[in-house]
Tab-separated table of C-alpha atoms in Angstrom:
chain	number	residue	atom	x	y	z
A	98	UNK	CA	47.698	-21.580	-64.369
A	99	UNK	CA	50.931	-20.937	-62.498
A	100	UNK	CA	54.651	-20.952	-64.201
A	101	UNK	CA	57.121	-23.066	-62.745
A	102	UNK	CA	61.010	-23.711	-62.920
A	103	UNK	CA	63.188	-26.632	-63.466
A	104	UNK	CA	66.372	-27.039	-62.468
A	105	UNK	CA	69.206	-29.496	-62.550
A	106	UNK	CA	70.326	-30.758	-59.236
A	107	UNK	CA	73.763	-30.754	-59.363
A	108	UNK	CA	75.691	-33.104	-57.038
A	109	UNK	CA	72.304	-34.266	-55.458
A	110	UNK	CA	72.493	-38.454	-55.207
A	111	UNK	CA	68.546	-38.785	-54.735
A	112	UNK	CA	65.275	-37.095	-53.897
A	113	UNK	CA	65.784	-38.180	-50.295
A	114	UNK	CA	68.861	-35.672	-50.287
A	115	UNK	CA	66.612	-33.086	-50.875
A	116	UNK	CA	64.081	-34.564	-48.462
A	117	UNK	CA	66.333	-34.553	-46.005
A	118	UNK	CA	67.579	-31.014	-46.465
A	119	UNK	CA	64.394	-29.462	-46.546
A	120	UNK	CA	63.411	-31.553	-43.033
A	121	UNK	CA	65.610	-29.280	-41.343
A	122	UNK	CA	62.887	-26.727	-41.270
A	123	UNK	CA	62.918	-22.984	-42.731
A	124	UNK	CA	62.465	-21.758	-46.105
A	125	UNK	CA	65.588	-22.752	-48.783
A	126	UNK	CA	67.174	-20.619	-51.184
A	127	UNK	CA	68.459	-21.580	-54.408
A	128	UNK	CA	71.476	-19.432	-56.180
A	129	UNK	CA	71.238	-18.810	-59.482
A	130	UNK	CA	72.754	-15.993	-61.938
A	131	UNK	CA	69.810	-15.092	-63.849
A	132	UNK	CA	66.585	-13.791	-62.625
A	133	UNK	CA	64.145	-14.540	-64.263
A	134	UNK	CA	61.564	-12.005	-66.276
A	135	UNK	CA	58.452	-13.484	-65.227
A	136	UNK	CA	58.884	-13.827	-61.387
A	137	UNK	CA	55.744	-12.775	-60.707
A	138	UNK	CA	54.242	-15.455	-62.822
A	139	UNK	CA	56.408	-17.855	-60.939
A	140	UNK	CA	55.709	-16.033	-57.193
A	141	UNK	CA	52.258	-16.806	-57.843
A	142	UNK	CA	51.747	-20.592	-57.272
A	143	UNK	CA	54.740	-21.429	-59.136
A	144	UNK	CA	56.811	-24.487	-58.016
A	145	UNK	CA	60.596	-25.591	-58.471
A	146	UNK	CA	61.298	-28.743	-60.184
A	147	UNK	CA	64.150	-30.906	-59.489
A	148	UNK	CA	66.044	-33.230	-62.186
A	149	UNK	CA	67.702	-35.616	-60.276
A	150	UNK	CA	70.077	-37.982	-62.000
A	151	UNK	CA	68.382	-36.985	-65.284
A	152	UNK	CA	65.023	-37.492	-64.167
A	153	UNK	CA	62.373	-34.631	-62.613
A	154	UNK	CA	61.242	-36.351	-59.726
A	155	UNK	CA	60.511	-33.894	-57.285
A	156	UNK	CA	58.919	-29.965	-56.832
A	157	UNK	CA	59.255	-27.430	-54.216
A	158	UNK	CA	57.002	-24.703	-54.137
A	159	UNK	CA	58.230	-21.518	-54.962
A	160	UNK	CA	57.565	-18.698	-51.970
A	161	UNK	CA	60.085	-15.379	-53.291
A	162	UNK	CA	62.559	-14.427	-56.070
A	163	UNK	CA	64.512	-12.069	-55.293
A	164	UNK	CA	67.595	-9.696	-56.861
A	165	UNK	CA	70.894	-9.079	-55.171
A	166	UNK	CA	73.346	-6.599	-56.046
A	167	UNK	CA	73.475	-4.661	-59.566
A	168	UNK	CA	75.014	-4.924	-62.799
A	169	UNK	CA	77.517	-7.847	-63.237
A	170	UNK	CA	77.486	-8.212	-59.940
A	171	UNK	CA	73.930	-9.507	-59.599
A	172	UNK	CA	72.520	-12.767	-59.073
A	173	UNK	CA	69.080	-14.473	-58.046
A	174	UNK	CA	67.927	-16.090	-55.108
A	175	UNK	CA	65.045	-18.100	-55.074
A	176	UNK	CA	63.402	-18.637	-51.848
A	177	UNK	CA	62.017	-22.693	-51.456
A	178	UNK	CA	59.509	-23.840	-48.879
A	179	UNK	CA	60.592	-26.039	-47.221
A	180	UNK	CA	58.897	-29.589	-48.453
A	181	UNK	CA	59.748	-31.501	-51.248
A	182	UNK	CA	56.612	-33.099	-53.017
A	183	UNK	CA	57.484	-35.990	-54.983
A	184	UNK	CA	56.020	-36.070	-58.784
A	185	UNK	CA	55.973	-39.040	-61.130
A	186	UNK	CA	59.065	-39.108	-62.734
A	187	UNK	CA	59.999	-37.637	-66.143
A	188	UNK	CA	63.056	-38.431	-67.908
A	189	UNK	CA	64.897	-34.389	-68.392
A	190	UNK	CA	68.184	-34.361	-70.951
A	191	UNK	CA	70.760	-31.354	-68.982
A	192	UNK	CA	71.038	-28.324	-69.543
A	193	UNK	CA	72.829	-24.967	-67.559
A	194	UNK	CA	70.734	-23.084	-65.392
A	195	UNK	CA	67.252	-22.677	-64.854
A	196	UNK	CA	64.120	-22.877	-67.536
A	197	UNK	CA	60.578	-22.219	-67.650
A	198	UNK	CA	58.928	-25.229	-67.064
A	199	UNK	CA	54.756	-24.792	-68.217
A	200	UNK	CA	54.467	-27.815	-70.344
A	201	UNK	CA	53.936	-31.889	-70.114
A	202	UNK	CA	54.587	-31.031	-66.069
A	203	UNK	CA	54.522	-34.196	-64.400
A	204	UNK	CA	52.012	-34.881	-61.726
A	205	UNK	CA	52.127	-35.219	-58.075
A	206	UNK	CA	52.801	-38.711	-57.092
A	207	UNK	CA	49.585	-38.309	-55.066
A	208	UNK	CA	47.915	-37.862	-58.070
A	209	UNK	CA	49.608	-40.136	-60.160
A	210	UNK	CA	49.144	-43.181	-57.819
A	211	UNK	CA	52.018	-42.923	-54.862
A	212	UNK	CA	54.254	-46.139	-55.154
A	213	UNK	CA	56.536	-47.689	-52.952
A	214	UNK	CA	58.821	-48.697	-55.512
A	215	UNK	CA	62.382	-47.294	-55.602
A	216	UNK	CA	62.906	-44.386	-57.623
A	217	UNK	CA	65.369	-46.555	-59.847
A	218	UNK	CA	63.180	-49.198	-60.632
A	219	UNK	CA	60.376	-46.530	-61.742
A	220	UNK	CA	63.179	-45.034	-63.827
A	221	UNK	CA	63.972	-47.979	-65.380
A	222	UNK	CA	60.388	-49.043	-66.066
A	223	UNK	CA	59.601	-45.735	-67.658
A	224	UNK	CA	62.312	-46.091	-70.027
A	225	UNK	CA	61.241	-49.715	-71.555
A	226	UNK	CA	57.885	-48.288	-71.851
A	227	UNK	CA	56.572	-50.489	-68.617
A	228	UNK	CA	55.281	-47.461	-66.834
């Protein structure tokens, strides 16, 4: 079983941002300050999770992580591929940064049952308990 990451998407309006972004073509790379311990775990089938709007609702597979620069001056770059796969969505509370992500991981919509509902309607029909 592969480790993943999750990750708040700061200043992202909706999973089609990130659709759209990736459909320019060529791998993505995330910025972060920490690199994290297990990135071979990760490197190894690992994906990317995205809360959007306080809801994961979207993964990106994971393809490098890589260190840059030394000491204080180091930071993390996580290389993306470069499609988003959509997952049924699971309400996330915020947090800073990245986390290890191993546990309750939602499914791929195409697992789940692909809808063609808006993603705000399926938000708001997981919270009442509808979905």
């Amino acid at each position: 079983m592969s480790l993943n990451l999750i990750k708040l998407g700061v200043g992202v309006p909706d999973v089609e941002w990130l659709e759209r972004r990736a459909a320019r073509g060529g791998p993505l790379t995330v910025h972060t300050r920490m690199t994290p311990k297990r990135a071979r775990e990760v490197e190894d089938g690992g994906s990317l999770y995205w809360v959007v709007k306080g809801v994961v609702g979207c993964r990106q597979p994971v393809l490098d992580i890589k260190t840059i620069g030394e000491g204080r001056a180091s930071r993390c770059e996580i290389i993306l591929e470069a499609r988003v796969i959509r997952t049924a969505p699971l309400a996330r509370r915020p947090f800073q940064g990245w986390r290890y992500f191993d546990k309750d991981v939602p499914a791929d919509l195409s697992q789940a049952g692909e809808t063609d509902l808006p993603d705000d309607l399926v938000r708001e029909l997981r919270e009442i308990g509808a979905w």
